[in-house]
Coordinates of C-alpha atoms and ligand atoms in Angstrom, one line a residue:
X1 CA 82.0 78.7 92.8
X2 CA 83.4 80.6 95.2
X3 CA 81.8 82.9 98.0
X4 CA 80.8 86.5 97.1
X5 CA 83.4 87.0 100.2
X6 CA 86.3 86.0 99.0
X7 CA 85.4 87.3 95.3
X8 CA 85.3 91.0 96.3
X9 CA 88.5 90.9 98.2
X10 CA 91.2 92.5 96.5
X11 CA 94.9 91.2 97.6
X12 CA 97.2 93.9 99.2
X13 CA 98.7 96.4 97.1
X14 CA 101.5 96.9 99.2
X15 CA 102.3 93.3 98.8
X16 CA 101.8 93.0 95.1
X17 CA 104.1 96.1 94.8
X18 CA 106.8 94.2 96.7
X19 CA 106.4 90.8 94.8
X20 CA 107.2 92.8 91.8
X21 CA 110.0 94.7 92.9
X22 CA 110.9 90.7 94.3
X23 CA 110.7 89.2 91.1
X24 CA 112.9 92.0 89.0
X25 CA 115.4 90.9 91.9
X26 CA 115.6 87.3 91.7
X27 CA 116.2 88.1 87.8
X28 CA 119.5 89.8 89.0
X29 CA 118.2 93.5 88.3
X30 CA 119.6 96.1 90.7
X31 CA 116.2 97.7 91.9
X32 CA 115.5 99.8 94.9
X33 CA 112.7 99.0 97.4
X34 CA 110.9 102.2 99.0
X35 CA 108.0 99.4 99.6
X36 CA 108.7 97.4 102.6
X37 CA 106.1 97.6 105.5
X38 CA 108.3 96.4 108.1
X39 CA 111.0 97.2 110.3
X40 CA 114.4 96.1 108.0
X41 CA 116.4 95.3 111.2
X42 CA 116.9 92.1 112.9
X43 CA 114.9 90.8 116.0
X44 CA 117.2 92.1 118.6
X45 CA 119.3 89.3 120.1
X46 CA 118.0 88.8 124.0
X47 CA 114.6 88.1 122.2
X48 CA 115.7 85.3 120.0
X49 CA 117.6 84.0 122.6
X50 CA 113.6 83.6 124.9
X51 CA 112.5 82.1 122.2
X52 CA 115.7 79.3 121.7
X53 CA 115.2 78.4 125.4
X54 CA 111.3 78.1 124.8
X55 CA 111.8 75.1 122.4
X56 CA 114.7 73.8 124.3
X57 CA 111.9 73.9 127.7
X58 CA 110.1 72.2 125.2
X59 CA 107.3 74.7 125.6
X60 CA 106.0 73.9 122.5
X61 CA 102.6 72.9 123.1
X62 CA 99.1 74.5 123.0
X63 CA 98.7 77.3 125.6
X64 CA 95.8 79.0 126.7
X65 CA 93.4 80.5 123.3
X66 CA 94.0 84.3 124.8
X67 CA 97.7 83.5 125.7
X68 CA 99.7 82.6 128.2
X69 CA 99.0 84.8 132.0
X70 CA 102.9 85.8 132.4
X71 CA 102.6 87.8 128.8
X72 CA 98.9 89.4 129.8
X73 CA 100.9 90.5 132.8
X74 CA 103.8 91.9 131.2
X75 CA 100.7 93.7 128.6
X76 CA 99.0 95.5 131.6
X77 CA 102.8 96.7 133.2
X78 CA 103.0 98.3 129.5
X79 CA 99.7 99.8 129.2
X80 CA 100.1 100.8 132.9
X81 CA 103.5 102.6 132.2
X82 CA 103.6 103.9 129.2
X83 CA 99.5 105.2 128.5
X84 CA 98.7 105.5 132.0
X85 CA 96.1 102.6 131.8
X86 CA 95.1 100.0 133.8
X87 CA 93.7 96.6 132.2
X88 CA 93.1 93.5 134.2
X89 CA 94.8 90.2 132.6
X90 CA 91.1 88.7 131.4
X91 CA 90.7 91.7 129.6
X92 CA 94.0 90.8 127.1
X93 CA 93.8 89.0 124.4
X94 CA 97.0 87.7 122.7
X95 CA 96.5 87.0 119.0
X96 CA 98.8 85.9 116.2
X97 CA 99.7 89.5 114.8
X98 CA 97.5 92.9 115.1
X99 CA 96.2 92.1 111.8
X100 CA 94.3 88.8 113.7
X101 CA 93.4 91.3 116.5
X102 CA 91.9 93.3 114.3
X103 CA 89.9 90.4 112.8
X104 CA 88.8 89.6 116.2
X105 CA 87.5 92.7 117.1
X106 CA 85.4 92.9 113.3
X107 CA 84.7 89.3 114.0
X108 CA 83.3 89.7 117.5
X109 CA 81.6 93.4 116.9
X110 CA 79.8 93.6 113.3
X111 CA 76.6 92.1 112.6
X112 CA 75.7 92.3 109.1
X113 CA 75.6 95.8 107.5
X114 CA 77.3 97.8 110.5
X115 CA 79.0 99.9 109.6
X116 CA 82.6 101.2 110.3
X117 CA 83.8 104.5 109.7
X118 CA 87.6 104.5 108.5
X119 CA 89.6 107.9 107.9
X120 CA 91.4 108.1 104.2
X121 CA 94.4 107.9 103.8
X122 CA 94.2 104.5 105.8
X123 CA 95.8 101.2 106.0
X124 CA 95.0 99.0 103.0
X125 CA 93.5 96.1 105.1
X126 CA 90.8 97.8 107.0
X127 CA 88.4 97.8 104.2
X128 CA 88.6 94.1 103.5
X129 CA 88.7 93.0 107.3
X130 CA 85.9 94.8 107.9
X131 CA 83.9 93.5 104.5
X132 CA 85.2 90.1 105.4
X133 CA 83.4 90.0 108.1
X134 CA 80.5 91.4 107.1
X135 CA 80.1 95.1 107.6
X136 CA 80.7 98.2 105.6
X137 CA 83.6 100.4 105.3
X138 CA 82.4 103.7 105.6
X139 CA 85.6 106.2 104.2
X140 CA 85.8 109.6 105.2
X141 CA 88.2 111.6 103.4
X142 CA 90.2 113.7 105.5
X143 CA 91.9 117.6 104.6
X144 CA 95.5 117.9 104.1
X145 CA 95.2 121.5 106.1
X146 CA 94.0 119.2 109.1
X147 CA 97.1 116.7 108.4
X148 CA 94.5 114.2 107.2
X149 CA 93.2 113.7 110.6
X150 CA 89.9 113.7 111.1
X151 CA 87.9 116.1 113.1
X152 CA 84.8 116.5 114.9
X153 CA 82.4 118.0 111.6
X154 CA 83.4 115.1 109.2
X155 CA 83.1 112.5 111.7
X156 CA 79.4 113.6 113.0
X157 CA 78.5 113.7 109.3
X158 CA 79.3 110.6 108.8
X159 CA 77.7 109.1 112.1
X160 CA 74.4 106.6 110.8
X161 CA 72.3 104.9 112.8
X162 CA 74.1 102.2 111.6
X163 CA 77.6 103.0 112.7
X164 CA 79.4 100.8 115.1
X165 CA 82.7 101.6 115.2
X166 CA 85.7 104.0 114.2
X167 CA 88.9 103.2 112.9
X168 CA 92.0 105.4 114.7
X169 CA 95.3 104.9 113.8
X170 CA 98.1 107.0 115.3
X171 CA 100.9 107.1 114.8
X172 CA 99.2 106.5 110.6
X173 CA 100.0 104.7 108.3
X174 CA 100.1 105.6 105.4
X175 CA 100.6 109.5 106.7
X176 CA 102.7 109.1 109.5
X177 CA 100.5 111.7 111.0
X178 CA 99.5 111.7 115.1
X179 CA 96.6 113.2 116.9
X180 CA 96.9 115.8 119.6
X181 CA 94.9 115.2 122.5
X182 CA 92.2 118.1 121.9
X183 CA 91.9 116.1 118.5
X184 CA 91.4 112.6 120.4
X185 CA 89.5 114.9 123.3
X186 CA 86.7 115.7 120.3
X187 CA 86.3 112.6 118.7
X188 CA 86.1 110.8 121.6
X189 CA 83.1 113.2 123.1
X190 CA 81.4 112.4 120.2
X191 CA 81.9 108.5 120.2
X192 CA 80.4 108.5 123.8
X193 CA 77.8 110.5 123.1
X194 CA 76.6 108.7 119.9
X195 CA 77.9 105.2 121.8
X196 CA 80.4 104.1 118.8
X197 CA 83.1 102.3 119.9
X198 CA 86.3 103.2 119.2
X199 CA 89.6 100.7 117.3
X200 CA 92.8 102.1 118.0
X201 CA 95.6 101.3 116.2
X202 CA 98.4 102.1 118.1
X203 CA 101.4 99.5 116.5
X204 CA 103.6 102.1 115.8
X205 CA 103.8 104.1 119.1
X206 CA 106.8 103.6 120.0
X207 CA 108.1 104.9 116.3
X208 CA 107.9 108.7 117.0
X209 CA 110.0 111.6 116.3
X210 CA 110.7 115.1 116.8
X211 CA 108.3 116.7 120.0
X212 CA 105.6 114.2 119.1
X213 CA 103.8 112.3 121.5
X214 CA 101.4 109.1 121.5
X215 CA 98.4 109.2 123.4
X216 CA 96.0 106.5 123.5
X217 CA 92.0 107.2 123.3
X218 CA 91.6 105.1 126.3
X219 CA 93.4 107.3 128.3
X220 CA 91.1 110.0 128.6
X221 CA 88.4 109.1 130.7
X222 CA 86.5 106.0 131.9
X223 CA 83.4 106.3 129.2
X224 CA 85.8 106.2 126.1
X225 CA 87.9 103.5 127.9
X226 CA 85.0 101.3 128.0
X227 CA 84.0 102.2 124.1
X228 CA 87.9 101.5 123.4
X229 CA 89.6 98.5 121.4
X230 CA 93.4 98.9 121.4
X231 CA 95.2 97.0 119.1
X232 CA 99.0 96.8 119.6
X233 CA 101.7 94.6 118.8
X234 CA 105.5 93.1 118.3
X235 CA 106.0 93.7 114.8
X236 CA 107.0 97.5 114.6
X237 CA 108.5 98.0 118.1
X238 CA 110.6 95.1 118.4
X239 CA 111.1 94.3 114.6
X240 CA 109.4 91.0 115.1
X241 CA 106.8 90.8 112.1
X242 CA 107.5 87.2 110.9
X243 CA 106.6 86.0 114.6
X244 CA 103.1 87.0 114.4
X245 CA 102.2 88.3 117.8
X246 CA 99.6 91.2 118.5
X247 CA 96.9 91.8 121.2
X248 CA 94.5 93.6 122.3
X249 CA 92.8 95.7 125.3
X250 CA 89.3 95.9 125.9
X251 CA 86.2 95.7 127.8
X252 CA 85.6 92.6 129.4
X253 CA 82.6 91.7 127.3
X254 CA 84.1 92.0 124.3
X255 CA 88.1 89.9 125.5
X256 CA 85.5 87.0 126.2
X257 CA 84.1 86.9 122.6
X258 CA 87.1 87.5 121.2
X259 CA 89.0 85.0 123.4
X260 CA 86.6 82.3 122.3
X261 CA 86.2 83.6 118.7
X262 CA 90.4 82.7 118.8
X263 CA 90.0 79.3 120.5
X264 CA 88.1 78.0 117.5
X265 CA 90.1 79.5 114.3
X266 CA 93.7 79.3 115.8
X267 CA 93.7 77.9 119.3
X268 CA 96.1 80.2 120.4
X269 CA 98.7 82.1 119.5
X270 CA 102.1 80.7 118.6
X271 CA 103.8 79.1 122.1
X272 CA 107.4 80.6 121.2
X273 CA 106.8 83.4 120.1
X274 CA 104.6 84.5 123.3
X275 CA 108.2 83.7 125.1
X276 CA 109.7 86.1 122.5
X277 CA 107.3 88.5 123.3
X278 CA 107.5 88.5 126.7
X279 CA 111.7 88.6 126.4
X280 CA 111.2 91.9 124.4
X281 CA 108.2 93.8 126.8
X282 CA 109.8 93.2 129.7
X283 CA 113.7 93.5 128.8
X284 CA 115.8 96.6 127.9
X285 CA 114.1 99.0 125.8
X286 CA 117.1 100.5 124.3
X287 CA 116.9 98.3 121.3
X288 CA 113.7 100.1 121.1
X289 CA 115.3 103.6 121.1
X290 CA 117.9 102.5 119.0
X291 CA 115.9 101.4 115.7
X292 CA 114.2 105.0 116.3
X293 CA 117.2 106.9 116.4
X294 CA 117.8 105.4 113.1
X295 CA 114.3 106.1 111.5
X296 CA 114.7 109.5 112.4
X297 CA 117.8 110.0 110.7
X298 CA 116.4 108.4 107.4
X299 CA 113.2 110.0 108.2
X300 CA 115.1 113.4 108.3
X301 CA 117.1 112.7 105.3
X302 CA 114.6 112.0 103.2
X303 CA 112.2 115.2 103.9
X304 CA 115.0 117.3 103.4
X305 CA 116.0 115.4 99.8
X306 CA 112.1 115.3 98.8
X307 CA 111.3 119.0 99.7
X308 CA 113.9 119.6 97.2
X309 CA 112.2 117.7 94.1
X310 CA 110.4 118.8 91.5
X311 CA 106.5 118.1 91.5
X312 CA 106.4 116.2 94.9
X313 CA 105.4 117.6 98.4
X314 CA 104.7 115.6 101.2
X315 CA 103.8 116.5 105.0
X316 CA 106.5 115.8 107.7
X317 CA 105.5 112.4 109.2
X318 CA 105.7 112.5 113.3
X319 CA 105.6 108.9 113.4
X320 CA 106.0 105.0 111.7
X321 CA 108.1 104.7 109.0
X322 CA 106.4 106.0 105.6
X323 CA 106.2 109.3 103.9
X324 CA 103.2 110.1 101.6
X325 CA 104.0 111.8 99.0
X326 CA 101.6 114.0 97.0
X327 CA 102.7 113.1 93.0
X328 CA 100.1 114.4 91.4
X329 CA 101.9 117.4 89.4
X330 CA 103.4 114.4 87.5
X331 CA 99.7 113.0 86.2
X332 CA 99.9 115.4 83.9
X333 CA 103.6 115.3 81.9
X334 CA 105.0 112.5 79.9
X335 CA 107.8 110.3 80.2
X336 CA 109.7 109.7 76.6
X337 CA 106.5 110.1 75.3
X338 CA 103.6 108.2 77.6
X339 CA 101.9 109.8 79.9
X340 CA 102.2 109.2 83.7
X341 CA 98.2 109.8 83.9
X342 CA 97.8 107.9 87.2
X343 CA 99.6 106.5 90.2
X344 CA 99.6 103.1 89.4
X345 CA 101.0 103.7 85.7
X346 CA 103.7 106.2 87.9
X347 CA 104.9 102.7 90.1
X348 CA 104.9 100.7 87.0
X349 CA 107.1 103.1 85.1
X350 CA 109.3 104.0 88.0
X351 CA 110.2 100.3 88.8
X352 CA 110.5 100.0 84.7
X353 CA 112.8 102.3 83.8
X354 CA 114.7 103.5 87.2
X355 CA 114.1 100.0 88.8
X356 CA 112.5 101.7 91.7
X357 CA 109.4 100.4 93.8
X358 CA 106.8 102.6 95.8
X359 CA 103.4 101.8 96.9
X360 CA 100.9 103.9 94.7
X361 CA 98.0 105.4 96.8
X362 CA 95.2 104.1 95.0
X363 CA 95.1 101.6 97.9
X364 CA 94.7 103.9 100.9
X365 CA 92.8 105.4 99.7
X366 CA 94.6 108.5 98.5
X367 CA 95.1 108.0 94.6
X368 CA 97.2 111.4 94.2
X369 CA 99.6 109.6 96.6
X370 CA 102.8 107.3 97.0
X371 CA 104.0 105.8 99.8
X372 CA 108.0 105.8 100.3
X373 CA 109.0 103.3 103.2
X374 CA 112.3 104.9 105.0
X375 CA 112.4 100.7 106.5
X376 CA 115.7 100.5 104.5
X377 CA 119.1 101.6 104.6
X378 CA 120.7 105.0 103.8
X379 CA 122.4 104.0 101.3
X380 CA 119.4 102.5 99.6
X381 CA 117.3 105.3 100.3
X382 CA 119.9 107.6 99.0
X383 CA 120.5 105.5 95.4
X384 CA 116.7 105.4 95.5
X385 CA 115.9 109.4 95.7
X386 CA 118.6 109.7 93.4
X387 CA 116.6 107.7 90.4
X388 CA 114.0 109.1 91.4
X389 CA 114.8 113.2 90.8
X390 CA 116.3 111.7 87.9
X391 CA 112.9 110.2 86.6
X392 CA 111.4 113.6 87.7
X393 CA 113.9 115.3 85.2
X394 CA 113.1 113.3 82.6
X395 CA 109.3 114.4 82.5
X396 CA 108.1 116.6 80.5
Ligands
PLP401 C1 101.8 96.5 110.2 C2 100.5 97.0 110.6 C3 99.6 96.2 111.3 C4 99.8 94.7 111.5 O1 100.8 94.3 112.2 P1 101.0 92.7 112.6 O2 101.1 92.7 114.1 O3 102.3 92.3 111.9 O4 99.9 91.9 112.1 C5 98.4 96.7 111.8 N1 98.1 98.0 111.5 C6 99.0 98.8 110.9 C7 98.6 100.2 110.7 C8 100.2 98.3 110.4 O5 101.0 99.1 109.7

């Protein structure tokens, strides 16, 4: 029998999605993936070359749980240069991929029943991180005249005795939405005077556009600093997802637990890919720069194709690399006779019949929604919108 943990989870849409869209592939059909959550570039080279020399050093050993001092350093030069925030080394934790950060923190903050306040739309695995550790997922549906970001009313409404924490992630995903600083200024009055602390997101910060610009929580004043979590990592700035490296910043208090939560379920993080991820903090950022240039374009692109669609709107995204789509108009037709009904039944007959894969919403929480990755190339994403209007034509 196994524990009432691991029977509620629910496996990742965005991955099932994929695996699907995987499988039609292997079977030779020609299908067109809107679903990837990563970057669909290669590690930039100086980066793979750290990590070569790493296991040729033969630095392949255990290093310390929270990581190695030379990457905590390079961490705090970031946080110092580009959010204006100074963090000591001990107060770093390295982990293997935001995603274990964010366990961690869940890990080293919730007793049983705390709860956690999470803005919908959200990321699919906050819900489950949280429950698998043990406290509640508390969603608070945001208003697509705010952008879907939350503000000051709904969040004090949702504010329990029992609250411990809220979820922030700008740049979003799925949304692609960012928060201004008078939003961040408001909600973070309100988490110091209620004492919640605060998780911020922040992986996809360096994937911006347009006049957007990322500014951490932390940033604004000593009291919300010391309430703050940040959770940053590899994968999205440096296209580096397969080598699992994330971390965090945090009070000192809370590094320590999560430091020595670490040292017991994974030792440490992965000793070559730390190298990697030192090569790519403190190198040239230009390979940075240049896999945003190219979002943008796609990004651009794809606005331009979608605004001109029947039944679908979307809001621009500022940042990561997603649009969410509002398909709801389509709910209500028929394609050669079935009816679309839902989101998920949209995916399935989408990937069917035009052999083309998107992430329903159901799973962030935003069930009138799908997300379209722009982590591909142009020529995909062109093919792709393509079926897609021609799908849309086809309903009735
Ligand atoms: C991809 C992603 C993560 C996890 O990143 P890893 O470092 O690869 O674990 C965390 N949060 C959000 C919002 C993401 O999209």
């Amino acid at each position: 029998m196994l524990s009432r943990k691991a029977m509620q989870i629910t496996p990742s849409p965005t991955l099932s999605i994929d695996a699907k869209a995987k499988q039609l592939k292997s079977e030779g059909k020609d299908v067109i993936g809107f679903g990837a959550g990563e970057p669909d570039f290669d590690t930039p080279v100086h980066i793979k070359e750290a990590a070569i020399d790493a296991i040729n050093r033969g630095f392949t050993k255990y290093t310390p749980a929270s990581g190695i001092p030379e990457l905590k350093e390079a961490i705090c030069a970031k946080f110092s240069r580009d959010n204006g925030l100074i963090y000591q080394p001990q107060q770093i934790v390295i982990s293997n991929g935001a995603k274990h950060s964010l366990d961690n923190v869940f890990s080293a903050l919730l007793n049983q029943g705390d709860e956690v306040i999470i803005p919908a739309p959200y990321w699919v695995s906050y819900p489950e991180l949280i429950k698998l550790n043990e406290g509640i997922p508390v969603v608070v549906e945001t208003k697509k005249e705010h952008n879907y970001k939350l503000r000051g009313a709904k969040l004090e409404k949702a504010l329990s005795p029992r609250t411990k924490a809220l979820i922030l992630n700008s740049p979003s995903n799925p949304t692609g939405q960012i928060y201004t600083r008078e939003e961040l200024e408001e909600i973070a009055s309100i988490a110091v005077k209620n004492n919640v602390f605060i998780i911020s997101d922040e992986v996809y910060e360096k994937l911006i556009y347009g006049r957007s610009e990322h500014i951490s929580i932390a940033s604004l004043g000593e009291e919300i600093k010391k309430l703050t979590i940040i959770v940053n990592g590899a994968s999205k700035t440096y296209a580096m997802t397969g080598w699992r490296i994330g971390y965090t910043a945090s009070g000192l208090e809370i590094a320590k637990a999560m430091a020595d939560i670490q040292s017991h379920n994974a030792s440490n993080p992965n000793s070559i890919a730390q190298k990697a991820a030192y090569a790519a903090l403190t190198g040239s950022q230009d390979c940075v720069e240049e896999m945003r240039r190219t979002f943008e374009k796609r990004r651009d692109y794809m606005i331009e194709y979608i605004s001109n669609m029947p039944y679908l709107t979307c809001i621009e995204p500022q940042g990561a690399f997603y649009l969410f789509v509002n398909m709801g108009e389509t709910f209500s037709r028929k394609f050669r006779g079935i009816p679309v009904e839902n989101g998920d039944r949209l995916a399935e007959l989408l990937l069917e019949h035009y052999r083309v894969a998107l992430v329903p919403g159901r799973g962030f929480g935003a069930p009138e929604y799908a997300r379209l990755s722009y982590a591909t190339s142009m020529d995909n994403i062109r093919a792709g919108l393509e079926r897609l209007e021609s799908f849309l034509k086809e309903l009735n």
